[in-house]
Structure formats: structure tokens, C-alpha cells
Coordinates of C-alpha atoms in Angstrom, one line a residue:
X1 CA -1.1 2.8 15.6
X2 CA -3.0 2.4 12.7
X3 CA -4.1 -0.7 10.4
X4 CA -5.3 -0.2 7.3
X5 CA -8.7 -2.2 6.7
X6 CA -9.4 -1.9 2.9
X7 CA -7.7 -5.4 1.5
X8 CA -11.5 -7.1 2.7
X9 CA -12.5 -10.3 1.3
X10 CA -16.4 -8.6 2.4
X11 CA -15.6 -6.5 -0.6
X12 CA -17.1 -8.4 -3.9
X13 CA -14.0 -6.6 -5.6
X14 CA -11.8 -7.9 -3.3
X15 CA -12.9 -11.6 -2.9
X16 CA -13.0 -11.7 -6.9
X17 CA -8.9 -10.8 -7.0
X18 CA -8.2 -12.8 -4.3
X19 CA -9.6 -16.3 -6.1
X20 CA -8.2 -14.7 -9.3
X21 CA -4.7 -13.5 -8.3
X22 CA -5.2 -10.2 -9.7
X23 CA -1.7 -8.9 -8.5
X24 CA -2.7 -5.5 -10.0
X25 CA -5.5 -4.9 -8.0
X26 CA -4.0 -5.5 -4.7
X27 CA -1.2 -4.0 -5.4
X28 CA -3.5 -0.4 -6.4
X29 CA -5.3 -1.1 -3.5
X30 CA -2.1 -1.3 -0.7
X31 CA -0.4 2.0 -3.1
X32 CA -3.8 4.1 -2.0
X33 CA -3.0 3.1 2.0
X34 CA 0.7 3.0 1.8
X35 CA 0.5 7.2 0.1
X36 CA -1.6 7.7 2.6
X37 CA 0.6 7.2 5.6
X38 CA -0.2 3.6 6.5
X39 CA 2.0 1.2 7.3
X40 CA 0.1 -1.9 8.4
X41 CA -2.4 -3.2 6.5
X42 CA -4.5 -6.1 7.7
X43 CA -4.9 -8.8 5.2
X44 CA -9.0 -10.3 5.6
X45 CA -9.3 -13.4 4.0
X46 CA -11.8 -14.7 5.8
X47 CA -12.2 -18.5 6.4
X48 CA -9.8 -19.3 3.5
X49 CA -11.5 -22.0 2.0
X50 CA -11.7 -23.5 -1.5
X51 CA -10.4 -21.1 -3.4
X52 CA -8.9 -18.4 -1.2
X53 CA -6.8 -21.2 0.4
X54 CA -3.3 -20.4 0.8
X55 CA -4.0 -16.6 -0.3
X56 CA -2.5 -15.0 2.9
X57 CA 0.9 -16.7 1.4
X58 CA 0.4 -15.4 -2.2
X59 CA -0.8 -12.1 -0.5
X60 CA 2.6 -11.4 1.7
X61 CA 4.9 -12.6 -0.9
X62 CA 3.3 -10.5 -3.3
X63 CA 2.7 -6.8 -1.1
X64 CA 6.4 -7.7 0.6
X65 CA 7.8 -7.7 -2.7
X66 CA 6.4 -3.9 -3.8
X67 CA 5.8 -2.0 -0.3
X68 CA 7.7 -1.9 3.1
X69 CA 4.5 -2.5 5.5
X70 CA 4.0 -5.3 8.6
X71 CA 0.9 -7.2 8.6
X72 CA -2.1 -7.8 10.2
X73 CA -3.3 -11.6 9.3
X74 CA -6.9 -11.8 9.7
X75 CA -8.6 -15.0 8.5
X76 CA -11.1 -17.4 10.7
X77 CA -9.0 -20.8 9.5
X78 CA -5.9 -21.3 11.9
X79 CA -3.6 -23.1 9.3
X80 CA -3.9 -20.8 7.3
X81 CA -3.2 -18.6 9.6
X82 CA 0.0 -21.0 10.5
X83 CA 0.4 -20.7 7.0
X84 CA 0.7 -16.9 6.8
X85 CA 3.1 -16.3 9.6
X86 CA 5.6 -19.1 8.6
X87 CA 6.0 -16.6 5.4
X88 CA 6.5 -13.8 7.2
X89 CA 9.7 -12.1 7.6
X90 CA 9.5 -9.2 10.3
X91 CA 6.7 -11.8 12.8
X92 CA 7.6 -9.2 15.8
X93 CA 5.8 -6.7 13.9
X94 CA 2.7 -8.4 12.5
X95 CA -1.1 -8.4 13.9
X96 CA -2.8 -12.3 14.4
X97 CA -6.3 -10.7 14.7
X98 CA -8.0 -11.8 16.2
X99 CA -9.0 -14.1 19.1
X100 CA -12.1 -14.2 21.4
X101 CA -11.9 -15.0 24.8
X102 CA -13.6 -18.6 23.9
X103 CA -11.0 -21.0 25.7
X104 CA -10.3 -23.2 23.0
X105 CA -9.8 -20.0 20.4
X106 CA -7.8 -18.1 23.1
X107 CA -5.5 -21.2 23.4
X108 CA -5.0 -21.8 19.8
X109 CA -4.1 -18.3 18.9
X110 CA -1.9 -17.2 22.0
X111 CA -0.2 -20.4 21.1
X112 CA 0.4 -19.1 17.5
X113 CA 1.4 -15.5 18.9
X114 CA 3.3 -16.8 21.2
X115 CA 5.2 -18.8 18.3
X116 CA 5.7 -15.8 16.3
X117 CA 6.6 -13.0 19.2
X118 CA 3.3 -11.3 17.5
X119 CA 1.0 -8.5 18.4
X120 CA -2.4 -10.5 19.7
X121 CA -5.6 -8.7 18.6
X122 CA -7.9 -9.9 21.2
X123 CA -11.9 -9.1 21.5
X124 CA -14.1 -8.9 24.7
X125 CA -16.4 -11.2 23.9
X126 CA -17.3 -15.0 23.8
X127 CA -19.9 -17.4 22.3
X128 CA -21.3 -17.2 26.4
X129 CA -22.0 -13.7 26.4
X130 CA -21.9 -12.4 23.2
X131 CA -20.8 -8.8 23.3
X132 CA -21.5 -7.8 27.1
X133 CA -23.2 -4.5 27.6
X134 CA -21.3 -3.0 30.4
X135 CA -17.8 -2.4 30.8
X136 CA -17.5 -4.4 34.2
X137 CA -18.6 -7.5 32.0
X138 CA -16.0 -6.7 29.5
X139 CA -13.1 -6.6 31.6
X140 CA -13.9 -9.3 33.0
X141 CA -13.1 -11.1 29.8
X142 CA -10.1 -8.8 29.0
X143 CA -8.9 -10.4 32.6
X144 CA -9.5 -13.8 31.1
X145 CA -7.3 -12.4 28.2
X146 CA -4.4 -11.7 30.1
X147 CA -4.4 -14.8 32.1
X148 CA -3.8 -16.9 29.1
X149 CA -1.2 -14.9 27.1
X150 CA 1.0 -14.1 30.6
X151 CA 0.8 -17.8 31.0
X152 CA 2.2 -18.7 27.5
X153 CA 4.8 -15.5 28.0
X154 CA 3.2 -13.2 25.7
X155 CA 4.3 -9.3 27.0
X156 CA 1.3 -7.3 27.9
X157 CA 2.8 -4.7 25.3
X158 CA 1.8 -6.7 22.8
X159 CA -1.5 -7.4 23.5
X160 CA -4.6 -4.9 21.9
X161 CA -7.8 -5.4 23.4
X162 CA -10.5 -4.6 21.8
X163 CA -13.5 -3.2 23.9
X164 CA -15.8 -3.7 20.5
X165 CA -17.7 -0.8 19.2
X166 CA -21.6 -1.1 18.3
X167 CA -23.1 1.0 15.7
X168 CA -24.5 4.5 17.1
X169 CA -27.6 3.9 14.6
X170 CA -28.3 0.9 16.6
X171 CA -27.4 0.8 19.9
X172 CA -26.5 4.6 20.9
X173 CA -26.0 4.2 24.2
X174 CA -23.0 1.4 23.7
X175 CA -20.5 4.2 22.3
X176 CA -20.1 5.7 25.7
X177 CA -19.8 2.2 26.9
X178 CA -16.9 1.3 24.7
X179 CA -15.5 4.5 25.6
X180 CA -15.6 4.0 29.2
X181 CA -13.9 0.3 29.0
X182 CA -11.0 1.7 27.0
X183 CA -10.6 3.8 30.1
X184 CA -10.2 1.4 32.2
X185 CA -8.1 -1.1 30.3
X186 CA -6.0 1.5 30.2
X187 CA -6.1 1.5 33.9
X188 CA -6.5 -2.1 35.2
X189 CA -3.1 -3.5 34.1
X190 CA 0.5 -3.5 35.0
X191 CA 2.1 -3.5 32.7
X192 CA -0.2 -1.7 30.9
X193 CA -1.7 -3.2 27.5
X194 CA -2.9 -1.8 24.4
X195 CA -6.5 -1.3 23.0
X196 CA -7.5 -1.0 19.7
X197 CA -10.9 -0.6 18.0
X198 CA -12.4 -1.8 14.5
X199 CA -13.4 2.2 14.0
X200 CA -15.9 2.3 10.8
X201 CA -17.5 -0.3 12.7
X202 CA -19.4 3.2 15.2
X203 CA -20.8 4.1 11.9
X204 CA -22.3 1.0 10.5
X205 CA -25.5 1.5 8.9
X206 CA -25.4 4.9 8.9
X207 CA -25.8 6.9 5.7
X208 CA -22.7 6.8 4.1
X209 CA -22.4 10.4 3.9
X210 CA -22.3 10.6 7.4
X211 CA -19.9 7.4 8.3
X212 CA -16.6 9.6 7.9
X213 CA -17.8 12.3 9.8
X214 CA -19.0 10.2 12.8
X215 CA -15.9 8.0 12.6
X216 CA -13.9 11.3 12.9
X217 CA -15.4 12.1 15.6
X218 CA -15.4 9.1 17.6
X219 CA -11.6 8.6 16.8
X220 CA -10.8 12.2 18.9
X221 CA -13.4 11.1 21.4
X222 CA -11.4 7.5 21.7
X223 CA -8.0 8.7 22.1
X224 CA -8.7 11.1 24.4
X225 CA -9.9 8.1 26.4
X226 CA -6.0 6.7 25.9
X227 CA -7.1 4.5 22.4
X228 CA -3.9 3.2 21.0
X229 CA -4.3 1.8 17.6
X230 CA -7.7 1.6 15.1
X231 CA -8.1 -0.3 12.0
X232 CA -9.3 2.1 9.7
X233 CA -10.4 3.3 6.1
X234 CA -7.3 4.2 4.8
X235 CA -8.5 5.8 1.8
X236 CA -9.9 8.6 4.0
X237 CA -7.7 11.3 4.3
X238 CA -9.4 13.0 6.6
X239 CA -9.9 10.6 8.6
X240 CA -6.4 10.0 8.7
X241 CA -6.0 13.8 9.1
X242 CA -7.8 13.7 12.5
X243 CA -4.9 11.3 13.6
X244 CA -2.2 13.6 12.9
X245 CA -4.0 16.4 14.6
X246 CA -4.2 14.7 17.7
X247 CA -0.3 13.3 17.3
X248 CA 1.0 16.8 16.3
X249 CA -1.5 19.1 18.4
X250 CA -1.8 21.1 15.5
X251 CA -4.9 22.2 13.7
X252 CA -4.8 24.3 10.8
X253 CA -8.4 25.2 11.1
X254 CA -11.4 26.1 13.4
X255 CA -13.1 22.7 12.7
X256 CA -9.8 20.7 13.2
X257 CA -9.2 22.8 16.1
X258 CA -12.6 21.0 17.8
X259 CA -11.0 17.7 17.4
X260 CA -8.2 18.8 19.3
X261 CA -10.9 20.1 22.0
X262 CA -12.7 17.0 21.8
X263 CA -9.5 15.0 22.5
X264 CA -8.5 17.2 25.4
X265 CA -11.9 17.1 26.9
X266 CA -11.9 13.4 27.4
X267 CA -7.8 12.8 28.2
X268 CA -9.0 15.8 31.4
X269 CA -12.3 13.9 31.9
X270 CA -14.1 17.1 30.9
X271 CA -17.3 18.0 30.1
X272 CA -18.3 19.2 26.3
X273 CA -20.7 21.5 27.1
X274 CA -17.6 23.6 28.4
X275 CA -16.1 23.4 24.7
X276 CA -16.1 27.2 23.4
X277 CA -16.5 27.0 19.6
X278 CA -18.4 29.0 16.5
X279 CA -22.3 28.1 16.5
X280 CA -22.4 30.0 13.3
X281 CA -19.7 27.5 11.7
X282 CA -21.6 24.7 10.3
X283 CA -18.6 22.4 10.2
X284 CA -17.9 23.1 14.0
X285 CA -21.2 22.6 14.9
X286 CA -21.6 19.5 13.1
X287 CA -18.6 17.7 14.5
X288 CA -20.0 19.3 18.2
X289 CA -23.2 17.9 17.7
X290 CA -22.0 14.4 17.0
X291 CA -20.1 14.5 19.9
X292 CA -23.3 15.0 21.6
X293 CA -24.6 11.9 20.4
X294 CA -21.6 9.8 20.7
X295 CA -21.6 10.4 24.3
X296 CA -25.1 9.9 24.9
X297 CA -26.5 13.8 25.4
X298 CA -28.8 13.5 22.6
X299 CA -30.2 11.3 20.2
X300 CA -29.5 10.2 17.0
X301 CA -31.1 10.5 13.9
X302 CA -30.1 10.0 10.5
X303 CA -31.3 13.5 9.8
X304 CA -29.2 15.1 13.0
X305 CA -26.9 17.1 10.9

């Protein structure tokens, strides 16, 4: 499942047509996602204040009229989140992201999924702990989760817990972390629910000539580990490529081919170091060698390529 991150009120670009309506910039900007394959695209507006009040509205009227896509409704402001879903058509389909597992947020927005018959994007983490640092810590909250939307009839199904991914430049040892607690979300609950992870988010202060590549790479790495959806760049192709690899097990090329590995490495709780691959193909060893890192087996450096 993939959700298309680009329409971001973080985005000076963006924030300016948002206040100013620029219908033709949106609608550019959802055309690049939509050709490339997505089909939900998260709206970020923020906390909808001022100006950007009632935008989600203008937003979903607008996109629904051009493109056939759900919704992912991401704003910090509950009526207008309210807002948004009222002018929804196809609820049973659309994102509310997101919700901590703060008891008075958790409450107001499983309410508002539970409304709707929404998908619940829901974060381990709290204004107690912050974002724990083992994966015992985060399940304990992802527990917490599930207690409140079985309680107000939400189907696990529809609930994507997000383990929360640090940036590799800044706190290495946490991808391995985040990859271990999607493992055992995955295991911990019958029914099973979802997980789903903000993925440009691994690559955060990196160069930006390297954020793609170590996205990619963490993407195989996660769904091996039984990831089900990612919000994403979706005006990376390649990016998007990796996905289809992994959905179609095809690869039409030696360095698509180690995604593939990478994936079936993790999903058999393997080892990389057994991966066979070229070490005189740059591109192979590249994506190898992030792998390394992601995982913890050596360190990064801005400069490891």
C-alpha cells in the first residue's frame, strides 16, 4: 500500500497554493503521483489555521473532481479534520493520519475513524515517552493502540501502526530497531494489523543525493520484515520501481535483482553476508553496502558510497 507524500504544506511551494487556491498547482502536483502508479495521496495541511482553514474541503472537492484516488487526511486540527471526512465520498478507503497513543488524541481520532469506517494511521509514541528506543517499549504502546480502537469497534485490518523510523545519519542504530518492531507487530496480534512507515523519513539529513538510494534500500529491507504500506516520494520512480520488484519478483537487472535478495533475506530471517552478488558492479555494491549500515554492520558516513 502506498501513499503518496508530495501534497506537504512543509513545502514553501505548497503552503503558498494552498492559501492561494492555485488549483493548477495541485492538480500538476497529484498528475506526477497519479502517472506514477499512486493511488492515495495524503493531503498535509498541517494545523489548518488562518488561512489554510477549510483547505482539506477545497482540496478533496478539487483532486475528486480530476483524479480517481482515496485520501489520506493529515492535518493536526480535528475539525478540520471533521471537516475533511464529512466531504468525502469513498470514507472506507481514506487514511485519518495520524494519532499518538496520547489518551486524549487516541480518543478523539478513533472516535472520528470509527465515525467514518476509516483506515487509522496510528504512531508508537506519546508526549510520556517520546519515541521509545526499543521495540518492547513500542509495542507496548501499539498494545495501548489496539485497546482503544477494539473498544470503539474499529477492525484490526484497518489499523497501520507505525513503528516510527529515525534518520540513519542520526541515530544508526534505530533502523534495525524499527525493523525488528515491524516484525513483531506483525506477529503479536490476532487479527493481524497493518504497519506502515513515513519512509524518506530513514534518510533525513542525509545528502540528498543519497536519500533515494537509502530509501530504496530500506524499503526491500522493510518488507521483507512484512511492512505493509509506506508513504512515499511519489515522484521517484525508482523508488516506486523497487515496490514492483518486490510485488512482481521480477528484476530486470543485476542491481534490481539485490533488492529482491535483500527482501528474501529478511522475510527467511537470513543473514546478508550470505547474499552472492558482483563486487565489481558499483551499483550492486552500493545498494549491499547500505544494507550493511541499515542493519547496523557498519557505520555510516556521508562519504560511505
Amino acid at each position: 500500500m502506498l501513499i503518496g507524500e508530495n501534497l506537504h504544506i512543509i513545502s514553501k511551494r505548497t503552503k503558498e497554493a494552498i492559501f492561494e487556491r492555485d488549483s493548477d498547482y495541485v492538480l500538476d502536483n497529484i498528475k506526477k503521483q497519479f502517472d506514477n502508479g499512486i493511488r492515495t495521496v495524503d493531503l498535509n495541511i498541517g494545523p489548518a489555521k488562518g488561512r489554510a482553514e477549510d483547505s482539506l474541503a477545497w482540496l478533496i472537492e478539487l483532486i475528486s473532481g480530476k483524479y480517481d484516488v482515496n485520501f489520506s487526511l493529515d492535518t493536526t486540527n480535528l475539525e478540520e479534520m471533521k471537516k475533511g471526512f464529512s466531504c468525502l465520498k469513498n470514507t472506507k478507503d481514506a487514511f485519518l493520519n495520524s494519532t499518538s497513543a496520547d489518551e486524549e488524541k487516541l480518543k478523539n481520532t478513533v472516535q472520528i475513524a470509527s465515525k467514518y469506517d476509516a483506515n487509522l494511521i496510528a504512531l508508537t509514541m506519546s508526549a510520556q515517552t517520546g519515541i521509545p528506543k526499543t521495540p518492547d517499549e513500542r509495542m507496548e504502546l501499539a498494545f495501548n493502540i489496539i485497546e482503544e480502537t477494539s473498544q470503539n469497534g474499529i477492525d484490526n485490518s484497518k489499523v497501520w501502526i507505525d513503528p516510527l523510523i529515525l534518520p540513519v545519519c542520526a541515530a544508526q542504530e534505530q533502523a534495525v530497531i524499527s525493523l525488528d518492531t515491524i516484525r513483531m507487530i506483525k506477529e503479536s496480534f490476532d487479527p493481524g494489523v497493518k504497519t506502515l512507515i513515513g519512509l524518506s523519513n530513514i534518510s533525513n539529513g542525509c545528502p540528498n543525493e543519497l536519500r533515494p538510494h537509502i530509501n530504496r534500500t530500506f524499503f526491500a529491507l522493510a518488507m521483507g520484515c512484512g511492512l505493509d504500506g509506506a508513504i512515499v516520494d511519489g515522484f521517484d520512480i525508482q523508488t516506486l520501481e523497487v515496490y514492483n520488484i518486490i510485488k512482481t519478483k521480477e528484476a530486470k537487472s543485476p542491481a534490481q535483482e539485490m533488492y529482491l535478495k535483500l527482501y528474501d533475506t529478511m522475510l527467511n530471517f537470513g543473514d546478508i553476508e550470505d547474499i552472492k552478488y558482483d563486487k565489481g558492479d558499483a551499483l550492486q555494491y552500493k545498494i549491499y553496502r547500505c544494507a550493511a549500515i541499515l542493519l547496523n554492520r557498519e557505520i555510516y558516513s556521508h562519504s560511505f558510497v
